[in-house]
Amino acid sequence: MLSKKLFKYNFLITKKWRGFRNKPDFTKNVYQVERGFYNYLQEHHLKFFEQLLGDDTEKVLTNLCDLEKYNVDWYLQARGSSTVVLKPKTTEEVSEIVKYCNINKLAICTQGGNTGCSAGGVPVFDEIILSTELMNKIIEIDENEGTATCQAGVILETLDNALAEKNFMVPLDLGSKSSCHIGGNVATNAGGIRLLRYGNMHGNVLGLEIVKANGETLDLLKIRKKDNSGLHLKNLFIGSEGTLGIITKVALQCPPRPQTKHVAFLGLQSYDKVLQILKKARRELAEIISAVEVMDSITIDWSSEHTKLKPPIDRYPYYLLIETSGSNEEYDGLRFNAFLESALVQNYVLNGVVTGELSKMQSIWSVRERLADGFKKHGWFGIYDLSIPITEFYNLVDETRAYLKNQAEYVFGFGHLGDGNLHLNVITKKYDQRLVKDLEIFLTKRVFNMNGSMSAEHGLGFFKRKYLPLANSTSSYQLMKELKRLMDPNRILNPYKVFP
Amino acid sequence: MLSKKLFKYNFLITKKWRGFRNKPDFTKNVYQVERGFYNYLQEHHLKFFEQLLGDDTEKVLTNLCDLEKYNVDWYLQARGSSTVVLKPKTTEEVSEIVKYCNINKLAICTQGGNTGCSAGGVPVFDEIILSTELMNKIIEIDENEGTATCQAGVILETLDNALAEKNFMVPLDLGSKSSCHIGGNVATNAGGIRLLRYGNMHGNVLGLEIVKANGETLDLLKIRKKDNSGLHLKNLFIGSEGTLGIITKVALQCPPRPQTKHVAFLGLQSYDKVLQILKKARRELAEIISAVEVMDSITIDWSSEHTKLKPPIDRYPYYLLIETSGSNEEYDGLRFNAFLESALVQNYVLNGVVTGELSKMQSIWSVRERLADGFKKHGWFGIYDLSIPITEFYNLVDETRAYLKNQAEYVFGFGHLGDGNLHLNVITKKYDQRLVKDLEIFLTKRVFNMNGSMSAEHGLGFFKRKYLPLANSTSSYQLMKELKRLMDPNRILNPYKVFP
């Protein structure tokens, strides 16, 4: 049953290289998508946008060269053919654009930092790209309350740096922090490396300002940590990937910035030992843990080969990166050291390094964070972003390897162990449609059998929209469609995404 | 404008004592509510329910004496006149009941532990009371993942005790923990004393099972910590107070149980010092803080008089209760002691006690947790559950006192300082309609001017439903009504609540 359903849709993550190395084929061609009944952009539409946004050439882009980076996703896997990028600066401008598009049946693809992994932020056809790049104002940081309010286009790292000056932090950290936008983080319910410590966006977003599909502004911009005065509408937009409304402002709760941090990079003999260490860490380090990342030896082989970053220890079957952060330099250091010493004595760990020095911590982190750098240089890669029981992480990696036999160049897994989020990566010399389909059916069956998720943190976007009816019960899929109809009756908001 | 709007609705929290001390007047009479166009319960309806739920007399209550405790709320402020309580044990039974009620236009009031502060869980007229009391099965506790799945009627403390055996905890703690139900906690987005450490229900609920107004079961019972495979529907039901669907099962993420705890009870000279201590605690204790509660001297006078609990230190203008919890007995104790010593030396604190002994911690906590015990013994009381900037907590208490002059017996404030949640309490010898109305207008203006909330954690329920259009923008109020229409077109779910 499952396999039949899957076949109806497009493949998961595929990339055919025809021609230029850095220019994927048009998504609409590769995936044979049918264009929706939207109007095509015409001269008089453009004139309206130019009048609305002013003479500022920075705000309306139509030069095809300028457009290219907005049409193609970061992983070079998807490519749209939009002919205009609009860059409003204010909510009022967004509202006018959307109202006009709704009346004129013009489709919109909202784009933040364009760092998504599921191609949710790039157009499939000629959707108007509404970029939040110029909506980059930090509106308020309240030191007494530990809250921040900003426009949707503020870069995660920029906000975090501003908060750092007042000893607070954004409760979210991602490899793409230097370019992703807060609005995009909220729209995709971004997870990242510190979710196990600070929780997800649903817990951290206090309020949102939304522009609805009809252009109306929905003021949900509450700023208090406790507020139960009505239905919690803001949460409907978190993780909705731009399909229900456009996020224009965000209010976040921000925890105090840790004053001390330590990072350990450990080599382990088996995955059993990895799980034992996790249990031990949860017990002994508990509230000071801020990241637990796991990698296997092939991950590190890949990294060494493709990023030229040298891991700080020799080759072991498994690696753990554990980060602690807290407010007491002395005690946190003592605790972490005691934990590591006893882990060595108890034979959980074969080798490891630990540091509290910024530069050394950064170089350890870059081994983990830059893993994806090499992907783009290869023939075909599939990144499967799975939530499964932690006990099954490397069973699944091994099963996948066995399933693929010698058809894959690399099969490796790394991920956010503390959150049960495995990134399973398959790399082959060239794209093979049959193989990718089969692999996908194999993985989906296995993951769903474990009550797992085929999209832990990357969202559905374009590539994984087929999962919407597969991953959700019939009644909940039905309700999602009803909500979409209610919120965006003309389906102008991010078409071809999330909903298959 | 505001005052006119307010006058249109009923008063906030009022209680007139006519006759029996323990029996409030019928809500419908006190607040002059108009009954909705629902059918009245008839013999053949009852027969259907009895056939459905079986001969078990425990599952269908019709004896008026048995019904009384389900018709009256915990604070003895609201009283409905339902003639039947249904106690299904399974989702299927809930589904059949709701389907039947929807077809027959019978209104339903879902009730958990009946511990709410806004009368959201008791009927206003003759709504059928659907009690979750018998839906008390813990389905699974997963030690590897740190998650728990249970039926909606499991008592918070029962679940917490079950988790304690496996060294986990429910990330929620309330004064009413021994009787409130998990389903009710989720339906009201309950806050409580440890929100500042563990976050709100939106961050902690992994999945829900819902019975919709048409009886259909909505399976949103996901159990993974990261799952972005579709719209996040479950969040729509968190804090919706039973108006959009009935929660039948809950899956929660559960943090490791702390292995060590310390509680300090401090006396301070001024509220400025309270704020300085909070800042210092956030910096020096940060991740081990699990509660920061503030009280003023009148709160403690009230407590001493009405609960006969003796506070552990003499009379001071302000008191702070700070709790830390963590995983390292030795270091946490040293840190807390060092913090308190320097607070004394720096003159932030005049006096205080600190303890790590369970019985002593419990007796300190009971001073805070049993504050409401005396309320019911008094003439009239208003509990205002406010979110305002922490800098304004006692300005507002003082202003309220000045506003009321000698018309109030007691005006005092206590609350969850770490979350910006003030409970402002006004107690008078007898109920005075004029006074209550005026006070409410005064408070609403002040609170809204501060971008605050008139319902931080208690929800709107019946008493505060008037705030729905006041506390929300026109467009968001409109969307809430549209969602209600979509989810419950016959308005059978918890009528007279949340929506005015």
PDB file of C-alpha atoms in Angstrom, chain B residues 155-275:
ATOM      1  CA  ILE B 155      -3.620  12.931  37.414  1.00  0.00           C
ATOM      2  CA  LEU B 156      -0.491  15.060  37.102  1.00  0.00           C
ATOM      3  CA  GLU B 157       1.024  13.738  40.313  1.00  0.00           C
ATOM      4  CA  THR B 158       0.270  10.122  39.391  1.00  0.00           C
ATOM      5  CA  LEU B 159       2.137  10.505  36.116  1.00  0.00           C
ATOM      6  CA  ASP B 160       4.973  12.302  37.860  1.00  0.00           C
ATOM      7  CA  ASN B 161       5.284   9.515  40.426  1.00  0.00           C
ATOM      8  CA  ALA B 162       5.368   6.895  37.693  1.00  0.00           C
ATOM      9  CA  LEU B 163       8.055   8.877  35.907  1.00  0.00           C
ATOM     10  CA  ALA B 164      10.001   9.298  39.153  1.00  0.00           C
ATOM     11  CA  GLU B 165      10.535   5.530  39.289  1.00  0.00           C
ATOM     12  CA  LYS B 166      12.469   5.861  36.048  1.00  0.00           C
ATOM     13  CA  ASN B 167      14.241   9.088  37.025  1.00  0.00           C
ATOM     14  CA  PHE B 168      12.169  11.338  34.805  1.00  0.00           C
ATOM     15  CA  MET B 169       9.574  13.984  35.627  1.00  0.00           C
ATOM     16  CA  VAL B 170       6.575  15.793  34.181  1.00  0.00           C
ATOM     17  CA  PRO B 171       7.866  19.207  33.025  1.00  0.00           C
ATOM     18  CA  LEU B 172       4.979  20.928  34.822  1.00  0.00           C
ATOM     19  CA  ASP B 173       4.157  21.504  38.463  1.00  0.00           C
ATOM     20  CA  LEU B 174       1.066  23.112  39.913  1.00  0.00           C
ATOM     21  CA  GLY B 175      -0.435  23.598  43.359  1.00  0.00           C
ATOM     22  CA  SER B 176      -3.291  21.375  42.219  1.00  0.00           C
ATOM     23  CA  LYS B 177      -1.044  18.545  41.062  1.00  0.00           C
ATOM     24  CA  SER B 178      -2.748  15.956  43.241  1.00  0.00           C
ATOM     25  CA  SER B 179      -6.059  16.349  41.434  1.00  0.00           C
ATOM     26  CA  CYS B 180      -5.618  18.117  38.071  1.00  0.00           C
ATOM     27  CA  HIS B 181      -5.610  15.980  34.917  1.00  0.00           C
ATOM     28  CA  ILE B 182      -2.967  16.020  32.206  1.00  0.00           C
ATOM     29  CA  GLY B 183      -5.675  16.582  29.595  1.00  0.00           C
ATOM     30  CA  GLY B 184      -6.851  19.665  31.451  1.00  0.00           C
ATOM     31  CA  ASN B 185      -3.285  20.899  31.796  1.00  0.00           C
ATOM     32  CA  VAL B 186      -2.859  20.695  28.041  1.00  0.00           C
ATOM     33  CA  ALA B 187      -6.303  22.120  27.260  1.00  0.00           C
ATOM     34  CA  THR B 188      -5.554  25.170  29.398  1.00  0.00           C
ATOM     35  CA  ASN B 189      -1.836  25.432  28.566  1.00  0.00           C
ATOM     36  CA  ALA B 190      -1.238  25.309  32.313  1.00  0.00           C
ATOM     37  CA  GLY B 191       1.773  27.297  33.504  1.00  0.00           C
ATOM     38  CA  GLY B 192       2.672  26.875  37.161  1.00  0.00           C
ATOM     39  CA  ILE B 193       5.798  27.212  39.184  1.00  0.00           C
ATOM     40  CA  ARG B 194       8.439  25.637  36.952  1.00  0.00           C
ATOM     41  CA  LEU B 195       7.626  27.124  33.574  1.00  0.00           C
ATOM     42  CA  LEU B 196      10.731  29.286  33.723  1.00  0.00           C
ATOM     43  CA  ARG B 197      12.832  26.110  33.799  1.00  0.00           C
ATOM     44  CA  TYR B 198      10.953  23.650  31.607  1.00  0.00           C
ATOM     45  CA  GLY B 199       8.914  25.870  29.291  1.00  0.00           C
ATOM     46  CA  ASN B 200       5.231  25.781  28.440  1.00  0.00           C
ATOM     47  CA  MET B 201       2.979  23.015  27.147  1.00  0.00           C
ATOM     48  CA  HIS B 202       3.572  24.007  23.518  1.00  0.00           C
ATOM     49  CA  GLY B 203       7.215  23.072  23.939  1.00  0.00           C
ATOM     50  CA  ASN B 204       6.584  19.887  25.905  1.00  0.00           C
ATOM     51  CA  VAL B 205       3.585  18.225  24.276  1.00  0.00           C
ATOM     52  CA  LEU B 206       4.762  15.857  21.538  1.00  0.00           C
ATOM     53  CA  GLY B 207       1.404  14.610  20.408  1.00  0.00           C
ATOM     54  CA  LEU B 208      -2.302  14.546  21.161  1.00  0.00           C
ATOM     55  CA  GLU B 209      -5.270  12.430  20.333  1.00  0.00           C
ATOM     56  CA  ILE B 210      -8.391  14.504  19.879  1.00  0.00           C
ATOM     57  CA  VAL B 211     -12.037  13.731  19.426  1.00  0.00           C
ATOM     58  CA  LYS B 212     -13.531  16.344  17.126  1.00  0.00           C
ATOM     59  CA  ALA B 213     -16.968  17.877  17.509  1.00  0.00           C
ATOM     60  CA  ASN B 214     -18.383  15.444  14.957  1.00  0.00           C
ATOM     61  CA  GLY B 215     -17.027  12.490  16.907  1.00  0.00           C
ATOM     62  CA  GLU B 216     -14.170  11.796  14.533  1.00  0.00           C
ATOM     63  CA  THR B 217     -10.880  10.829  16.152  1.00  0.00           C
ATOM     64  CA  LEU B 218      -8.006  13.038  15.146  1.00  0.00           C
ATOM     65  CA  ASP B 219      -4.782  11.094  15.573  1.00  0.00           C
ATOM     66  CA  LEU B 220      -2.049  13.624  16.308  1.00  0.00           C
ATOM     67  CA  LEU B 221      -0.365  11.303  18.771  1.00  0.00           C
ATOM     68  CA  LYS B 222       3.206  11.695  17.577  1.00  0.00           C
ATOM     69  CA  ILE B 223       5.925  10.750  20.025  1.00  0.00           C
ATOM     70  CA  ARG B 224       9.140  12.111  18.543  1.00  0.00           C
ATOM     71  CA  LYS B 225      10.845  15.255  19.840  1.00  0.00           C
ATOM     72  CA  LYS B 226      11.488  16.605  16.362  1.00  0.00           C
ATOM     73  CA  ASP B 227       8.766  16.172  13.798  1.00  0.00           C
ATOM     74  CA  ASN B 228       8.124  18.647  11.010  1.00  0.00           C
ATOM     75  CA  SER B 229       6.027  16.527   8.727  1.00  0.00           C
ATOM     76  CA  GLY B 230       3.026  18.779   8.259  1.00  0.00           C
ATOM     77  CA  LEU B 231       1.075  21.602   9.859  1.00  0.00           C
ATOM     78  CA  HIS B 232       1.451  21.510  13.622  1.00  0.00           C
ATOM     79  CA  LEU B 233      -2.200  20.841  14.382  1.00  0.00           C
ATOM     80  CA  LYS B 234      -1.729  19.665  17.941  1.00  0.00           C
ATOM     81  CA  ASN B 235      -0.803  23.177  19.051  1.00  0.00           C
ATOM     82  CA  LEU B 236      -4.209  24.451  18.014  1.00  0.00           C
ATOM     83  CA  PHE B 237      -5.749  22.400  20.830  1.00  0.00           C
ATOM     84  CA  ILE B 238      -3.230  23.447  23.479  1.00  0.00           C
ATOM     85  CA  GLY B 239      -4.881  26.260  25.411  1.00  0.00           C
ATOM     86  CA  SER B 240      -8.171  25.974  23.510  1.00  0.00           C
ATOM     87  CA  GLU B 241      -9.987  24.973  26.725  1.00  0.00           C
ATOM     88  CA  GLY B 242     -12.109  22.242  25.201  1.00  0.00           C
ATOM     89  CA  THR B 243     -13.736  24.511  22.624  1.00  0.00           C
ATOM     90  CA  LEU B 244     -12.198  22.965  19.490  1.00  0.00           C
ATOM     91  CA  GLY B 245     -11.990  19.295  20.386  1.00  0.00           C
ATOM     92  CA  ILE B 246     -11.698  16.896  23.301  1.00  0.00           C
ATOM     93  CA  ILE B 247      -8.222  15.725  24.270  1.00  0.00           C
ATOM     94  CA  THR B 248      -8.233  11.972  24.854  1.00  0.00           C
ATOM     95  CA  LYS B 249      -4.511  11.124  24.880  1.00  0.00           C
ATOM     96  CA  VAL B 250      -1.329  13.066  25.487  1.00  0.00           C
ATOM     97  CA  ALA B 251       2.333  12.375  24.689  1.00  0.00           C
ATOM     98  CA  LEU B 252       4.873  14.472  26.599  1.00  0.00           C
ATOM     99  CA  GLN B 253       8.608  14.905  26.588  1.00  0.00           C
ATOM    100  CA  CYS B 254       9.925  14.405  30.106  1.00  0.00           C
ATOM    101  CA  PRO B 255      13.230  15.782  31.376  1.00  0.00           C
ATOM    102  CA  PRO B 256      15.518  13.801  33.696  1.00  0.00           C
ATOM    103  CA  ARG B 257      14.453  14.168  37.306  1.00  0.00           C
ATOM    104  CA  PRO B 258      16.830  16.400  39.281  1.00  0.00           C
ATOM    105  CA  GLN B 259      18.840  14.567  41.884  1.00  0.00           C
ATOM    106  CA  THR B 260      19.232  17.491  44.208  1.00  0.00           C
ATOM    107  CA  LYS B 261      17.058  20.408  45.220  1.00  0.00           C
ATOM    108  CA  HIS B 262      17.433  23.439  47.452  1.00  0.00           C
ATOM    109  CA  VAL B 263      14.910  26.001  48.557  1.00  0.00           C
ATOM    110  CA  ALA B 264      15.589  29.426  50.044  1.00  0.00           C
ATOM    111  CA  PHE B 265      13.045  31.745  51.608  1.00  0.00           C
ATOM    112  CA  LEU B 266      14.351  35.304  51.779  1.00  0.00           C
ATOM    113  CA  GLY B 267      13.190  38.572  53.350  1.00  0.00           C
ATOM    114  CA  LEU B 268      13.935  41.794  51.454  1.00  0.00           C
ATOM    115  CA  GLN B 269      13.644  45.487  52.154  1.00  0.00           C
ATOM    116  CA  SER B 270      12.255  46.676  48.854  1.00  0.00           C
ATOM    117  CA  TYR B 271      11.027  45.492  45.480  1.00  0.00           C
ATOM    118  CA  ASP B 272      14.120  47.036  43.891  1.00  0.00           C
ATOM    119  CA  LYS B 273      16.171  44.551  45.876  1.00  0.00           C
ATOM    120  CA  VAL B 274      13.895  41.757  44.667  1.00  0.00           C
ATOM    121  CA  LEU B 275      14.641  42.675  41.066  1.00  0.00           C
TER     122      LEU B 275
END
